[in-house]
Amino acid sequence: RPFGVKSVNLLLVSLRDDIDDEAFGQLTDAAPGSLAITSRKVRKRGGKGFGRIMAVASALAVGSLILACLGVSNLIVAEVTSRRFEFGVLRAVGGQRGLLGRLVAGQTLIIALVGCVAGTILGVEFALIERGFHSRLVGLEYAPRLPWDVIAWGTLVVTSAALLAALPAICGLMRQRPSDLLARHE
């Protein structure tokens, strides 16, 4: 009334928990033709939509992790193949099988950790860019906060997946005799 509005276009009502949605029907009868919904329904619909978005994003993340594991596995196999002679020399001078496995596992661990650090830096950069967009478009600023628990769990999962992907190459290398490693395969 104070602003001269003659019709109701949007009505958002927050009801106490002891009031059911049936009481809300009386309000919609009082404002016919309006779009009326309770905050409970908004949260419920938003939760369903957000759940679907997160399911798709999670599926993409898992697919990307599997693809990255295949890339790490391919990289480790190529590295082991190119350094066969060096591994053969190490075994011939008294290096144990476990030494070769630890060398390759260490290299895989370094690759995984460098990937985690690069991914975290890129994620922080994207979050800061999004914060700037949000500030300019919506006008609200918020303080950035790094989710250290998520970063730690992600690093653990990625490192474990990389070591698991390199395991066939490590086992294959450790099974070979020094003479097989020193033989020329062209």
PDB file of C-alpha atoms in Angstrom:
ATOM      1  CA  ARG A   1       0.000   0.000   0.000  1.00  0.00           C
ATOM      2  CA  PRO A   2       2.667   2.596   0.876  1.00  0.00           C
ATOM      3  CA  PHE A   3       4.322   2.132  -2.531  1.00  0.00           C
ATOM      4  CA  GLY A   4       1.105   2.021  -4.563  1.00  0.00           C
ATOM      5  CA  VAL A   5       1.328  -1.670  -5.489  1.00  0.00           C
ATOM      6  CA  LYS A   6      -2.097  -3.000  -6.446  1.00  0.00           C
ATOM      7  CA  SER A   7      -1.296  -6.706  -6.959  1.00  0.00           C
ATOM      8  CA  VAL A   8       0.962  -9.263  -5.344  1.00  0.00           C
ATOM      9  CA  ASN A   9       3.505 -10.858  -7.707  1.00  0.00           C
ATOM     10  CA  LEU A  10       5.738 -12.761  -5.323  1.00  0.00           C
ATOM     11  CA  LEU A  11       5.074 -13.942  -1.815  1.00  0.00           C
ATOM     12  CA  LEU A  12       7.719 -15.731   0.240  1.00  0.00           C
ATOM     13  CA  VAL A  13       6.698 -16.909   3.661  1.00  0.00           C
ATOM     14  CA  SER A  14       8.786 -18.540   6.351  1.00  0.00           C
ATOM     15  CA  LEU A  15       6.619 -20.685   8.600  1.00  0.00           C
ATOM     16  CA  ARG A  16       7.499 -21.994  12.028  1.00  0.00           C
ATOM     17  CA  ASP A  17       8.102 -25.722  12.219  1.00  0.00           C
ATOM     18  CA  ASP A  18       4.851 -26.311  14.112  1.00  0.00           C
ATOM     19  CA  ILE A  19       2.777 -24.798  11.260  1.00  0.00           C
ATOM     20  CA  ASP A  20       2.152 -27.085   8.311  1.00  0.00           C
ATOM     21  CA  ASP A  21       2.050 -26.085   4.664  1.00  0.00           C
ATOM     22  CA  GLU A  22      -1.772 -26.392   4.625  1.00  0.00           C
ATOM     23  CA  ALA A  23      -2.052 -23.116   6.516  1.00  0.00           C
ATOM     24  CA  PHE A  24      -0.121 -21.543   3.682  1.00  0.00           C
ATOM     25  CA  GLY A  25      -3.049 -22.260   1.353  1.00  0.00           C
ATOM     26  CA  GLN A  26      -5.054 -19.558   3.086  1.00  0.00           C
ATOM     27  CA  LEU A  27      -2.442 -16.986   2.137  1.00  0.00           C
ATOM     28  CA  THR A  28      -2.476 -17.994  -1.525  1.00  0.00           C
ATOM     29  CA  ASP A  29      -6.268 -17.642  -1.563  1.00  0.00           C
ATOM     30  CA  ALA A  30      -5.886 -14.080  -0.250  1.00  0.00           C
ATOM     31  CA  ALA A  31      -3.487 -13.159  -3.083  1.00  0.00           C
ATOM     32  CA  PRO A  32      -4.850 -14.843  -6.237  1.00  0.00           C
ATOM     33  CA  GLY A  33      -2.620 -14.976  -9.297  1.00  0.00           C
ATOM     34  CA  SER A  34       0.557 -14.569  -7.299  1.00  0.00           C
ATOM     35  CA  LEU A  35       3.541 -16.863  -7.220  1.00  0.00           C
ATOM     36  CA  ALA A  36       3.583 -18.107  -3.643  1.00  0.00           C
ATOM     37  CA  ILE A  37       5.877 -20.670  -2.081  1.00  0.00           C
ATOM     38  CA  THR A  38       7.201 -21.453   1.371  1.00  0.00           C
ATOM     39  CA  SER A  39      10.871 -21.293   2.248  1.00  0.00           C
ATOM     40  CA  ARG A  40      10.717 -25.028   3.053  1.00  0.00           C
ATOM     41  CA  LYS A  41       9.780 -25.806  -0.539  1.00  0.00           C
ATOM     42  CA  VAL A  42      12.460 -23.465  -1.862  1.00  0.00           C
ATOM     43  CA  ARG A  43      15.112 -25.235   0.242  1.00  0.00           C
ATOM     44  CA  LYS A  44      13.806 -28.651  -0.794  1.00  0.00           C
ATOM     45  CA  ARG A  45      13.815 -27.814  -4.523  1.00  0.00           C
ATOM     46  CA  GLY A  46      17.193 -26.106  -4.272  1.00  0.00           C
ATOM     47  CA  GLY A  47      18.617 -29.100  -2.426  1.00  0.00           C
ATOM     48  CA  LYS A  48      17.460 -31.478  -5.159  1.00  0.00           C
ATOM     49  CA  GLY A  49      18.931 -29.321  -7.910  1.00  0.00           C
ATOM     50  CA  PHE A  50      22.183 -28.855  -6.040  1.00  0.00           C
ATOM     51  CA  GLY A  51      22.379 -32.612  -5.457  1.00  0.00           C
ATOM     52  CA  ARG A  52      22.073 -33.276  -9.190  1.00  0.00           C
ATOM     53  CA  ILE A  53      24.735 -30.700 -10.018  1.00  0.00           C
ATOM     54  CA  MET A  54      27.104 -32.198  -7.439  1.00  0.00           C
ATOM     55  CA  ALA A  55      26.487 -35.721  -8.778  1.00  0.00           C
ATOM     56  CA  VAL A  56      27.458 -34.620 -12.292  1.00  0.00           C
ATOM     57  CA  ALA A  57      30.493 -32.684 -11.015  1.00  0.00           C
ATOM     58  CA  SER A  58      31.597 -35.679  -8.931  1.00  0.00           C
ATOM     59  CA  ALA A  59      31.255 -38.027 -11.902  1.00  0.00           C
ATOM     60  CA  LEU A  60      33.389 -35.661 -13.983  1.00  0.00           C
ATOM     61  CA  ALA A  61      36.002 -35.488 -11.231  1.00  0.00           C
ATOM     62  CA  VAL A  62      36.182 -39.285 -10.890  1.00  0.00           C
ATOM     63  CA  GLY A  63      36.444 -39.671 -14.672  1.00  0.00           C
ATOM     64  CA  SER A  64      39.229 -37.094 -14.775  1.00  0.00           C
ATOM     65  CA  LEU A  65      41.068 -38.887 -11.961  1.00  0.00           C
ATOM     66  CA  ILE A  66      40.844 -42.205 -13.818  1.00  0.00           C
ATOM     67  CA  LEU A  67      42.118 -40.587 -17.007  1.00  0.00           C
ATOM     68  CA  ALA A  68      44.983 -38.960 -15.081  1.00  0.00           C
ATOM     69  CA  CYS A  69      45.871 -42.341 -13.535  1.00  0.00           C
ATOM     70  CA  LEU A  70      46.128 -43.840 -17.004  1.00  0.00           C
ATOM     71  CA  GLY A  71      48.436 -40.982 -17.975  1.00  0.00           C
ATOM     72  CA  VAL A  72      50.632 -41.513 -14.904  1.00  0.00           C
ATOM     73  CA  SER A  73      50.747 -45.239 -15.569  1.00  0.00           C
ATOM     74  CA  ASN A  74      51.779 -44.630 -19.169  1.00  0.00           C
ATOM     75  CA  LEU A  75      54.437 -42.151 -18.043  1.00  0.00           C
ATOM     76  CA  ILE A  76      55.907 -44.594 -15.516  1.00  0.00           C
ATOM     77  CA  VAL A  77      55.922 -47.491 -18.022  1.00  0.00           C
ATOM     78  CA  ALA A  78      57.709 -45.289 -20.578  1.00  0.00           C
ATOM     79  CA  GLU A  79      60.213 -44.163 -17.957  1.00  0.00           C
ATOM     80  CA  VAL A  80      60.928 -47.722 -16.808  1.00  0.00           C
ATOM     81  CA  THR A  81      61.330 -48.872 -20.410  1.00  0.00           C
ATOM     82  CA  SER A  82      63.729 -46.062 -21.267  1.00  0.00           C
ATOM     83  CA  ARG A  83      65.861 -46.674 -18.162  1.00  0.00           C
ATOM     84  CA  ARG A  84      66.029 -50.488 -18.349  1.00  0.00           C
ATOM     85  CA  PHE A  85      69.785 -50.494 -18.832  1.00  0.00           C
ATOM     86  CA  GLU A  86      70.338 -48.208 -15.828  1.00  0.00           C
ATOM     87  CA  PHE A  87      68.135 -50.408 -13.662  1.00  0.00           C
ATOM     88  CA  GLY A  88      70.069 -53.439 -14.922  1.00  0.00           C
ATOM     89  CA  VAL A  89      73.374 -51.831 -13.906  1.00  0.00           C
ATOM     90  CA  LEU A  90      71.997 -51.100 -10.443  1.00  0.00           C
ATOM     91  CA  ARG A  91      70.918 -54.720 -10.054  1.00  0.00           C
ATOM     92  CA  ALA A  92      74.234 -56.027 -11.454  1.00  0.00           C
ATOM     93  CA  VAL A  93      76.303 -54.091  -8.918  1.00  0.00           C
ATOM     94  CA  GLY A  94      74.288 -55.426  -5.991  1.00  0.00           C
ATOM     95  CA  GLY A  95      71.125 -53.358  -5.859  1.00  0.00           C
ATOM     96  CA  GLN A  96      68.170 -55.295  -4.510  1.00  0.00           C
ATOM     97  CA  ARG A  97      64.850 -55.638  -6.295  1.00  0.00           C
ATOM     98  CA  GLY A  98      63.191 -53.491  -3.670  1.00  0.00           C
ATOM     99  CA  LEU A  99      65.570 -50.636  -4.449  1.00  0.00           C
ATOM    100  CA  LEU A 100      64.281 -50.426  -8.022  1.00  0.00           C
ATOM    101  CA  GLY A 101      60.691 -50.508  -6.809  1.00  0.00           C
ATOM    102  CA  ARG A 102      61.340 -47.754  -4.269  1.00  0.00           C
ATOM    103  CA  LEU A 103      63.037 -45.589  -6.920  1.00  0.00           C
ATOM    104  CA  VAL A 104      60.064 -45.815  -9.257  1.00  0.00           C
ATOM    105  CA  ALA A 105      57.575 -45.395  -6.382  1.00  0.00           C
ATOM    106  CA  GLY A 106      59.479 -42.310  -5.224  1.00  0.00           C
ATOM    107  CA  GLN A 107      59.377 -40.857  -8.708  1.00  0.00           C
ATOM    108  CA  THR A 108      55.633 -41.538  -8.879  1.00  0.00           C
ATOM    109  CA  LEU A 109      55.154 -39.896  -5.492  1.00  0.00           C
ATOM    110  CA  ILE A 110      56.997 -36.774  -6.648  1.00  0.00           C
ATOM    111  CA  ILE A 111      54.870 -36.608  -9.817  1.00  0.00           C
ATOM    112  CA  ALA A 112      51.669 -36.969  -7.772  1.00  0.00           C
ATOM    113  CA  LEU A 113      52.659 -34.344  -5.208  1.00  0.00           C
ATOM    114  CA  VAL A 114      53.692 -31.849  -7.890  1.00  0.00           C
ATOM    115  CA  GLY A 115      50.311 -32.434  -9.536  1.00  0.00           C
ATOM    116  CA  CYS A 116      48.532 -31.860  -6.214  1.00  0.00           C
ATOM    117  CA  VAL A 117      50.412 -28.621  -5.545  1.00  0.00           C
ATOM    118  CA  ALA A 118      49.752 -27.366  -9.083  1.00  0.00           C
ATOM    119  CA  GLY A 119      46.082 -28.320  -8.827  1.00  0.00           C
ATOM    120  CA  THR A 120      45.704 -26.592  -5.465  1.00  0.00           C
ATOM    121  CA  ILE A 121      47.347 -23.415  -6.756  1.00  0.00           C
ATOM    122  CA  LEU A 122      45.102 -23.448  -9.811  1.00  0.00           C
ATOM    123  CA  GLY A 123      42.028 -24.050  -7.643  1.00  0.00           C
ATOM    124  CA  VAL A 124      42.908 -21.129  -5.370  1.00  0.00           C
ATOM    125  CA  GLU A 125      43.432 -18.934  -8.425  1.00  0.00           C
ATOM    126  CA  PHE A 126      40.017 -19.905  -9.844  1.00  0.00           C
ATOM    127  CA  ALA A 127      38.397 -19.253  -6.447  1.00  0.00           C
ATOM    128  CA  LEU A 128      39.927 -15.772  -6.302  1.00  0.00           C
ATOM    129  CA  ILE A 129      38.738 -15.045  -9.844  1.00  0.00           C
ATOM    130  CA  GLU A 130      35.236 -16.219  -8.914  1.00  0.00           C
ATOM    131  CA  ARG A 131      35.360 -14.029  -5.797  1.00  0.00           C
ATOM    132  CA  GLY A 132      36.179 -11.014  -7.962  1.00  0.00           C
ATOM    133  CA  PHE A 133      33.334 -11.809 -10.377  1.00  0.00           C
ATOM    134  CA  HIS A 134      30.946 -12.259  -7.474  1.00  0.00           C
ATOM    135  CA  SER A 135      32.031  -8.937  -5.995  1.00  0.00           C
ATOM    136  CA  ARG A 136      31.560  -7.075  -9.272  1.00  0.00           C
ATOM    137  CA  LEU A 137      28.332  -8.751 -10.379  1.00  0.00           C
ATOM    138  CA  VAL A 138      26.448  -9.147  -7.108  1.00  0.00           C
ATOM    139  CA  GLY A 139      28.207  -6.548  -4.980  1.00  0.00           C
ATOM    140  CA  LEU A 140      28.900  -8.865  -2.059  1.00  0.00           C
ATOM    141  CA  GLU A 141      32.384  -9.576  -0.839  1.00  0.00           C
ATOM    142  CA  TYR A 142      33.436 -12.486   1.302  1.00  0.00           C
ATOM    143  CA  ALA A 143      36.715 -13.538   2.832  1.00  0.00           C
ATOM    144  CA  PRO A 144      38.460 -16.421   1.069  1.00  0.00           C
ATOM    145  CA  ARG A 145      38.877 -19.555   3.179  1.00  0.00           C
ATOM    146  CA  LEU A 146      40.889 -22.574   2.103  1.00  0.00           C
ATOM    147  CA  PRO A 147      39.273 -25.944   2.905  1.00  0.00           C
ATOM    148  CA  TRP A 148      42.397 -27.634   4.266  1.00  0.00           C
ATOM    149  CA  ASP A 149      40.560 -30.852   5.054  1.00  0.00           C
ATOM    150  CA  VAL A 150      39.393 -31.206   1.446  1.00  0.00           C
ATOM    151  CA  ILE A 151      42.884 -30.399   0.169  1.00  0.00           C
ATOM    152  CA  ALA A 152      44.404 -33.032   2.465  1.00  0.00           C
ATOM    153  CA  TRP A 153      41.884 -35.730   1.485  1.00  0.00           C
ATOM    154  CA  GLY A 154      42.270 -34.869  -2.203  1.00  0.00           C
ATOM    155  CA  THR A 155      46.045 -35.102  -1.951  1.00  0.00           C
ATOM    156  CA  LEU A 156      45.753 -38.476  -0.224  1.00  0.00           C
ATOM    157  CA  VAL A 157      43.359 -39.834  -2.866  1.00  0.00           C
ATOM    158  CA  VAL A 158      45.402 -38.559  -5.825  1.00  0.00           C
ATOM    159  CA  THR A 159      48.687 -39.829  -4.381  1.00  0.00           C
ATOM    160  CA  SER A 160      47.190 -43.245  -3.626  1.00  0.00           C
ATOM    161  CA  ALA A 161      45.661 -43.465  -7.100  1.00  0.00           C
ATOM    162  CA  ALA A 162      48.989 -42.551  -8.747  1.00  0.00           C
ATOM    163  CA  LEU A 163      50.885 -45.170  -6.731  1.00  0.00           C
ATOM    164  CA  LEU A 164      48.216 -47.749  -7.549  1.00  0.00           C
ATOM    165  CA  ALA A 165      48.481 -46.867 -11.247  1.00  0.00           C
ATOM    166  CA  ALA A 166      52.271 -47.306 -11.144  1.00  0.00           C
ATOM    167  CA  LEU A 167      52.080 -50.620  -9.275  1.00  0.00           C
ATOM    168  CA  PRO A 168      52.006 -52.873 -12.391  1.00  0.00           C
ATOM    169  CA  ALA A 169      55.138 -51.211 -13.794  1.00  0.00           C
ATOM    170  CA  ILE A 170      56.898 -51.456 -10.423  1.00  0.00           C
ATOM    171  CA  CYS A 171      56.016 -55.150 -10.022  1.00  0.00           C
ATOM    172  CA  GLY A 172      57.084 -55.912 -13.594  1.00  0.00           C
ATOM    173  CA  LEU A 173      60.424 -54.177 -13.053  1.00  0.00           C
ATOM    174  CA  MET A 174      61.103 -55.982  -9.783  1.00  0.00           C
ATOM    175  CA  ARG A 175      60.428 -59.402 -11.357  1.00  0.00           C
ATOM    176  CA  GLN A 176      63.041 -59.016 -14.092  1.00  0.00           C
ATOM    177  CA  ARG A 177      66.537 -60.415 -13.759  1.00  0.00           C
ATOM    178  CA  PRO A 178      69.569 -58.145 -14.174  1.00  0.00           C
ATOM    179  CA  SER A 179      70.539 -59.900 -17.410  1.00  0.00           C
ATOM    180  CA  ASP A 180      67.095 -59.190 -18.905  1.00  0.00           C
ATOM    181  CA  LEU A 181      67.378 -55.541 -17.939  1.00  0.00           C
ATOM    182  CA  LEU A 182      70.872 -55.231 -19.435  1.00  0.00           C
ATOM    183  CA  ALA A 183      69.895 -56.910 -22.743  1.00  0.00           C
ATOM    184  CA  ARG A 184      69.254 -54.542 -25.626  1.00  0.00           C
ATOM    185  CA  HIS A 185      65.627 -54.384 -26.701  1.00  0.00           C
ATOM    186  CA  GLU A 186      65.182 -52.165 -29.731  1.00  0.00           C
TER     187      GLU A 186
END
